[in-house]
PDB file of C-alpha atoms in Angstrom:
ATOM      1  CA  UNK A 220     -26.149 -20.979 -29.032  1.00  0.00           C
ATOM      2  CA  UNK A 221     -25.758 -24.309 -29.371  1.00  0.00           C
ATOM      3  CA  UNK A 222     -28.325 -26.591 -31.683  1.00  0.00           C
ATOM      4  CA  UNK A 223     -29.330 -30.211 -31.369  1.00  0.00           C
ATOM      5  CA  UNK A 224     -31.032 -31.135 -34.298  1.00  0.00           C
ATOM      6  CA  UNK A 225     -32.829 -34.879 -34.783  1.00  0.00           C
ATOM      7  CA  UNK A 226     -32.675 -36.620 -38.436  1.00  0.00           C
ATOM      8  CA  UNK A 227     -34.273 -38.096 -40.931  1.00  0.00           C
ATOM      9  CA  UNK A 228     -31.356 -39.810 -42.948  1.00  0.00           C
ATOM     10  CA  UNK A 229     -30.763 -42.656 -46.309  1.00  0.00           C
ATOM     11  CA  UNK A 230     -28.113 -44.080 -46.878  1.00  0.00           C
ATOM     12  CA  UNK A 231     -25.471 -43.393 -50.108  1.00  0.00           C
ATOM     13  CA  UNK A 232     -24.268 -47.361 -50.488  1.00  0.00           C
ATOM     14  CA  UNK A 233     -24.552 -48.856 -53.610  1.00  0.00           C
ATOM     15  CA  UNK A 234     -27.272 -51.932 -52.789  1.00  0.00           C
ATOM     16  CA  UNK A 235     -28.523 -50.291 -49.276  1.00  0.00           C
ATOM     17  CA  UNK A 236     -31.706 -47.375 -51.084  1.00  0.00           C
ATOM     18  CA  UNK A 237     -34.199 -48.830 -48.741  1.00  0.00           C
ATOM     19  CA  UNK A 238     -31.976 -48.093 -45.295  1.00  0.00           C
ATOM     20  CA  UNK A 239     -33.533 -45.168 -43.872  1.00  0.00           C
ATOM     21  CA  UNK A 240     -31.988 -43.864 -40.170  1.00  0.00           C
ATOM     22  CA  UNK A 241     -33.503 -41.294 -37.953  1.00  0.00           C
ATOM     23  CA  UNK A 242     -31.243 -39.735 -35.087  1.00  0.00           C
ATOM     24  CA  UNK A 243     -29.442 -37.361 -33.456  1.00  0.00           C
ATOM     25  CA  UNK A 244     -26.644 -34.688 -33.463  1.00  0.00           C
ATOM     26  CA  UNK A 245     -24.929 -31.317 -32.971  1.00  0.00           C
ATOM     27  CA  UNK A 246     -22.843 -31.868 -36.107  1.00  0.00           C
ATOM     28  CA  UNK A 247     -24.795 -32.673 -38.934  1.00  0.00           C
ATOM     29  CA  UNK A 248     -21.817 -32.804 -41.649  1.00  0.00           C
ATOM     30  CA  UNK A 249     -19.506 -34.754 -39.637  1.00  0.00           C
ATOM     31  CA  UNK A 250     -22.591 -37.056 -38.791  1.00  0.00           C
ATOM     32  CA  UNK A 251     -23.560 -37.323 -42.959  1.00  0.00           C
ATOM     33  CA  UNK A 252     -19.826 -38.614 -42.847  1.00  0.00           C
ATOM     34  CA  UNK A 253     -19.865 -41.817 -40.638  1.00  0.00           C
ATOM     35  CA  UNK A 254     -22.851 -42.462 -41.249  1.00  0.00           C
ATOM     36  CA  UNK A 255     -23.216 -42.272 -44.920  1.00  0.00           C
ATOM     37  CA  UNK A 256     -26.249 -41.208 -45.685  1.00  0.00           C
ATOM     38  CA  UNK A 257     -28.033 -38.167 -47.703  1.00  0.00           C
ATOM     39  CA  UNK A 258     -29.717 -35.742 -44.974  1.00  0.00           C
ATOM     40  CA  UNK A 259     -33.921 -35.869 -45.884  1.00  0.00           C
ATOM     41  CA  UNK A 260     -35.388 -33.904 -43.128  1.00  0.00           C
ATOM     42  CA  UNK A 261     -33.058 -32.032 -40.095  1.00  0.00           C
ATOM     43  CA  UNK A 262     -35.380 -31.271 -36.681  1.00  0.00           C
ATOM     44  CA  UNK A 263     -33.749 -27.792 -34.400  1.00  0.00           C
ATOM     45  CA  UNK A 264     -34.648 -28.314 -30.725  1.00  0.00           C
ATOM     46  CA  UNK A 265     -33.267 -25.803 -28.201  1.00  0.00           C
ATOM     47  CA  UNK A 266     -31.884 -28.691 -25.562  1.00  0.00           C
ATOM     48  CA  UNK A 267     -29.451 -31.873 -26.036  1.00  0.00           C
ATOM     49  CA  UNK A 268     -32.543 -33.338 -24.034  1.00  0.00           C
ATOM     50  CA  UNK A 269     -35.290 -32.862 -25.721  1.00  0.00           C
ATOM     51  CA  UNK A 270     -34.091 -33.859 -28.629  1.00  0.00           C
ATOM     52  CA  UNK A 271     -32.499 -37.008 -27.506  1.00  0.00           C
ATOM     53  CA  UNK A 272     -36.287 -37.338 -26.472  1.00  0.00           C
ATOM     54  CA  UNK A 273     -37.610 -37.349 -30.036  1.00  0.00           C
ATOM     55  CA  UNK A 274     -35.346 -39.388 -31.397  1.00  0.00           C
ATOM     56  CA  UNK A 275     -36.025 -42.637 -28.857  1.00  0.00           C
ATOM     57  CA  UNK A 276     -40.009 -41.624 -29.152  1.00  0.00           C
ATOM     58  CA  UNK A 277     -39.273 -41.622 -32.606  1.00  0.00           C
ATOM     59  CA  UNK A 278     -37.260 -44.599 -33.147  1.00  0.00           C
ATOM     60  CA  UNK A 279     -40.118 -46.624 -30.487  1.00  0.00           C
ATOM     61  CA  UNK A 280     -42.962 -45.155 -32.989  1.00  0.00           C
ATOM     62  CA  UNK A 281     -41.315 -46.736 -36.130  1.00  0.00           C
ATOM     63  CA  UNK A 282     -40.341 -50.234 -34.512  1.00  0.00           C
ATOM     64  CA  UNK A 283     -44.460 -50.489 -33.246  1.00  0.00           C
ATOM     65  CA  UNK A 284     -45.783 -49.617 -36.730  1.00  0.00           C
ATOM     66  CA  UNK A 285     -43.534 -52.750 -37.869  1.00  0.00           C
ATOM     67  CA  UNK A 286     -40.853 -50.944 -39.643  1.00  0.00           C
ATOM     68  CA  UNK A 287     -38.044 -53.800 -39.245  1.00  0.00           C
ATOM     69  CA  UNK A 288     -34.346 -52.796 -39.010  1.00  0.00           C
ATOM     70  CA  UNK A 289     -31.966 -53.142 -41.482  1.00  0.00           C
ATOM     71  CA  UNK A 290     -28.170 -54.312 -41.409  1.00  0.00           C
ATOM     72  CA  UNK A 291     -25.948 -51.837 -43.962  1.00  0.00           C
ATOM     73  CA  UNK A 292     -22.850 -51.775 -44.080  1.00  0.00           C
ATOM     74  CA  UNK A 293     -20.038 -50.810 -41.308  1.00  0.00           C
ATOM     75  CA  UNK A 294     -22.206 -51.062 -38.503  1.00  0.00           C
ATOM     76  CA  UNK A 295     -22.349 -51.266 -35.541  1.00  0.00           C
ATOM     77  CA  UNK A 296     -21.665 -54.859 -35.506  1.00  0.00           C
ATOM     78  CA  UNK A 297     -19.255 -54.845 -37.985  1.00  0.00           C
ATOM     79  CA  UNK A 298     -17.558 -51.742 -36.740  1.00  0.00           C
ATOM     80  CA  UNK A 299     -17.813 -51.834 -32.645  1.00  0.00           C
ATOM     81  CA  UNK A 300     -15.516 -49.037 -32.064  1.00  0.00           C
ATOM     82  CA  UNK A 301     -16.782 -45.309 -32.594  1.00  0.00           C
ATOM     83  CA  UNK A 302     -17.038 -44.359 -35.580  1.00  0.00           C
ATOM     84  CA  UNK A 303     -19.667 -46.259 -36.603  1.00  0.00           C
ATOM     85  CA  UNK A 304     -23.036 -46.295 -38.289  1.00  0.00           C
ATOM     86  CA  UNK A 305     -25.019 -47.458 -35.500  1.00  0.00           C
ATOM     87  CA  UNK A 306     -27.323 -49.914 -35.091  1.00  0.00           C
ATOM     88  CA  UNK A 307     -30.967 -47.755 -35.662  1.00  0.00           C
ATOM     89  CA  UNK A 308     -31.555 -48.785 -39.197  1.00  0.00           C
ATOM     90  CA  UNK A 309     -34.686 -49.049 -40.473  1.00  0.00           C
ATOM     91  CA  UNK A 310     -35.885 -51.184 -43.875  1.00  0.00           C
ATOM     92  CA  UNK A 311     -38.002 -49.882 -45.915  1.00  0.00           C
ATOM     93  CA  UNK A 312     -38.995 -51.061 -49.147  1.00  0.00           C
ATOM     94  CA  UNK A 313     -40.455 -48.474 -51.827  1.00  0.00           C
ATOM     95  CA  UNK A 314     -44.169 -49.063 -51.977  1.00  0.00           C
ATOM     96  CA  UNK A 315     -44.051 -47.956 -48.094  1.00  0.00           C
ATOM     97  CA  UNK A 316     -41.542 -44.821 -48.328  1.00  0.00           C
ATOM     98  CA  UNK A 317     -43.966 -42.073 -48.244  1.00  0.00           C
ATOM     99  CA  UNK A 318     -45.434 -44.257 -44.865  1.00  0.00           C
ATOM    100  CA  UNK A 319     -41.920 -44.291 -43.000  1.00  0.00           C
ATOM    101  CA  UNK A 320     -41.487 -41.015 -44.287  1.00  0.00           C
ATOM    102  CA  UNK A 321     -44.687 -39.383 -43.215  1.00  0.00           C
ATOM    103  CA  UNK A 322     -44.755 -41.093 -39.700  1.00  0.00           C
ATOM    104  CA  UNK A 323     -41.236 -40.312 -39.054  1.00  0.00           C
ATOM    105  CA  UNK A 324     -42.290 -36.648 -40.442  1.00  0.00           C
ATOM    106  CA  UNK A 325     -45.008 -35.569 -38.304  1.00  0.00           C
ATOM    107  CA  UNK A 326     -44.020 -36.570 -35.133  1.00  0.00           C
ATOM    108  CA  UNK A 327     -41.129 -35.071 -35.731  1.00  0.00           C
ATOM    109  CA  UNK A 328     -42.395 -31.888 -36.177  1.00  0.00           C
ATOM    110  CA  UNK A 329     -45.240 -32.372 -33.221  1.00  0.00           C
ATOM    111  CA  UNK A 330     -42.540 -33.031 -30.718  1.00  0.00           C
ATOM    112  CA  UNK A 331     -40.641 -30.249 -32.062  1.00  0.00           C
ATOM    113  CA  UNK A 332     -43.463 -27.824 -31.311  1.00  0.00           C
ATOM    114  CA  UNK A 333     -44.167 -29.274 -28.581  1.00  0.00           C
ATOM    115  CA  UNK A 334     -40.813 -28.999 -26.283  1.00  0.00           C
ATOM    116  CA  UNK A 335     -39.472 -25.522 -28.313  1.00  0.00           C
ATOM    117  CA  UNK A 336     -42.976 -24.378 -26.822  1.00  0.00           C
ATOM    118  CA  UNK A 337     -42.840 -26.029 -24.054  1.00  0.00           C
ATOM    119  CA  UNK A 338     -39.183 -24.638 -23.171  1.00  0.00           C
ATOM    120  CA  UNK A 339     -40.313 -21.280 -25.215  1.00  0.00           C
ATOM    121  CA  UNK A 340     -42.177 -20.748 -22.246  1.00  0.00           C
ATOM    122  CA  UNK A 341     -40.717 -21.483 -19.407  1.00  0.00           C
ATOM    123  CA  UNK A 342     -37.737 -19.369 -20.397  1.00  0.00           C
ATOM    124  CA  UNK A 343     -40.452 -16.701 -21.058  1.00  0.00           C
ATOM    125  CA  UNK A 344     -41.650 -17.053 -17.109  1.00  0.00           C
ATOM    126  CA  UNK A 345     -38.528 -17.128 -15.715  1.00  0.00           C
ATOM    127  CA  UNK A 346     -36.813 -13.594 -17.287  1.00  0.00           C
ATOM    128  CA  UNK A 347     -40.851 -11.984 -15.826  1.00  0.00           C
ATOM    129  CA  UNK A 348     -39.552 -13.493 -13.080  1.00  0.00           C
ATOM    130  CA  UNK A 349     -36.579 -11.552 -13.187  1.00  0.00           C
ATOM    131  CA  UNK A 350     -38.172  -8.774 -14.255  1.00  0.00           C
ATOM    132  CA  UNK A 351     -41.269  -8.220 -11.911  1.00  0.00           C
ATOM    133  CA  UNK A 352     -38.042  -8.280  -8.790  1.00  0.00           C
ATOM    134  CA  UNK A 353     -37.638 -11.881  -8.396  1.00  0.00           C
ATOM    135  CA  UNK A 354     -34.131 -13.226  -8.348  1.00  0.00           C
ATOM    136  CA  UNK A 355     -31.526 -11.392 -10.408  1.00  0.00           C
ATOM    137  CA  UNK A 356     -32.982  -8.205 -11.269  1.00  0.00           C
ATOM    138  CA  UNK A 357     -30.484  -5.154 -11.421  1.00  0.00           C
ATOM    139  CA  UNK A 358     -33.782  -2.708 -11.072  1.00  0.00           C
ATOM    140  CA  UNK A 359     -34.622  -4.130  -7.412  1.00  0.00           C
ATOM    141  CA  UNK A 360     -31.754  -4.592  -6.548  1.00  0.00           C
ATOM    142  CA  UNK A 361     -30.554  -1.249  -7.354  1.00  0.00           C
ATOM    143  CA  UNK A 362     -33.423  -0.216  -5.552  1.00  0.00           C
ATOM    144  CA  UNK A 363     -32.403  -1.512  -2.111  1.00  0.00           C
ATOM    145  CA  UNK A 364     -29.596   0.137  -2.011  1.00  0.00           C
ATOM    146  CA  UNK A 365     -30.415   3.931  -2.208  1.00  0.00           C
ATOM    147  CA  UNK A 366     -33.049   2.795  -0.187  1.00  0.00           C
ATOM    148  CA  UNK A 367     -30.235   1.437   2.741  1.00  0.00           C
ATOM    149  CA  UNK A 368     -27.986   4.830   1.549  1.00  0.00           C
TER     150      UNK A 368
END
């Protein structure tokens, strides 16, 4: 099963200690390399769409809280072709780091629980339909074949 991750990271470039990012990836090692960051937290999701929605909601929430975007080295404005470091970096002064991490982690944990829980419920219902004689149930198909004989 493929994993989809939403991460919180911090730039490792000199002079960018106050630059933090939130993003999506299926390959965290590669993403750390392309974004020049240390991972702080990672949230796995069952589906790509849920992970992308969680990333978007978290970025929007942080902007709504007033966290300003940061200009980082090798960002989208300096390297318009991929791979680049994107433009979703936040300037987080030292006195606001705990608030930034609390807000982003709280939201992502809630979204992860909600989205992944909903996915499990949907999957469980689909499996129950199959086992109760819905489409694709091999037991009901076998019984029908026996009746036809």
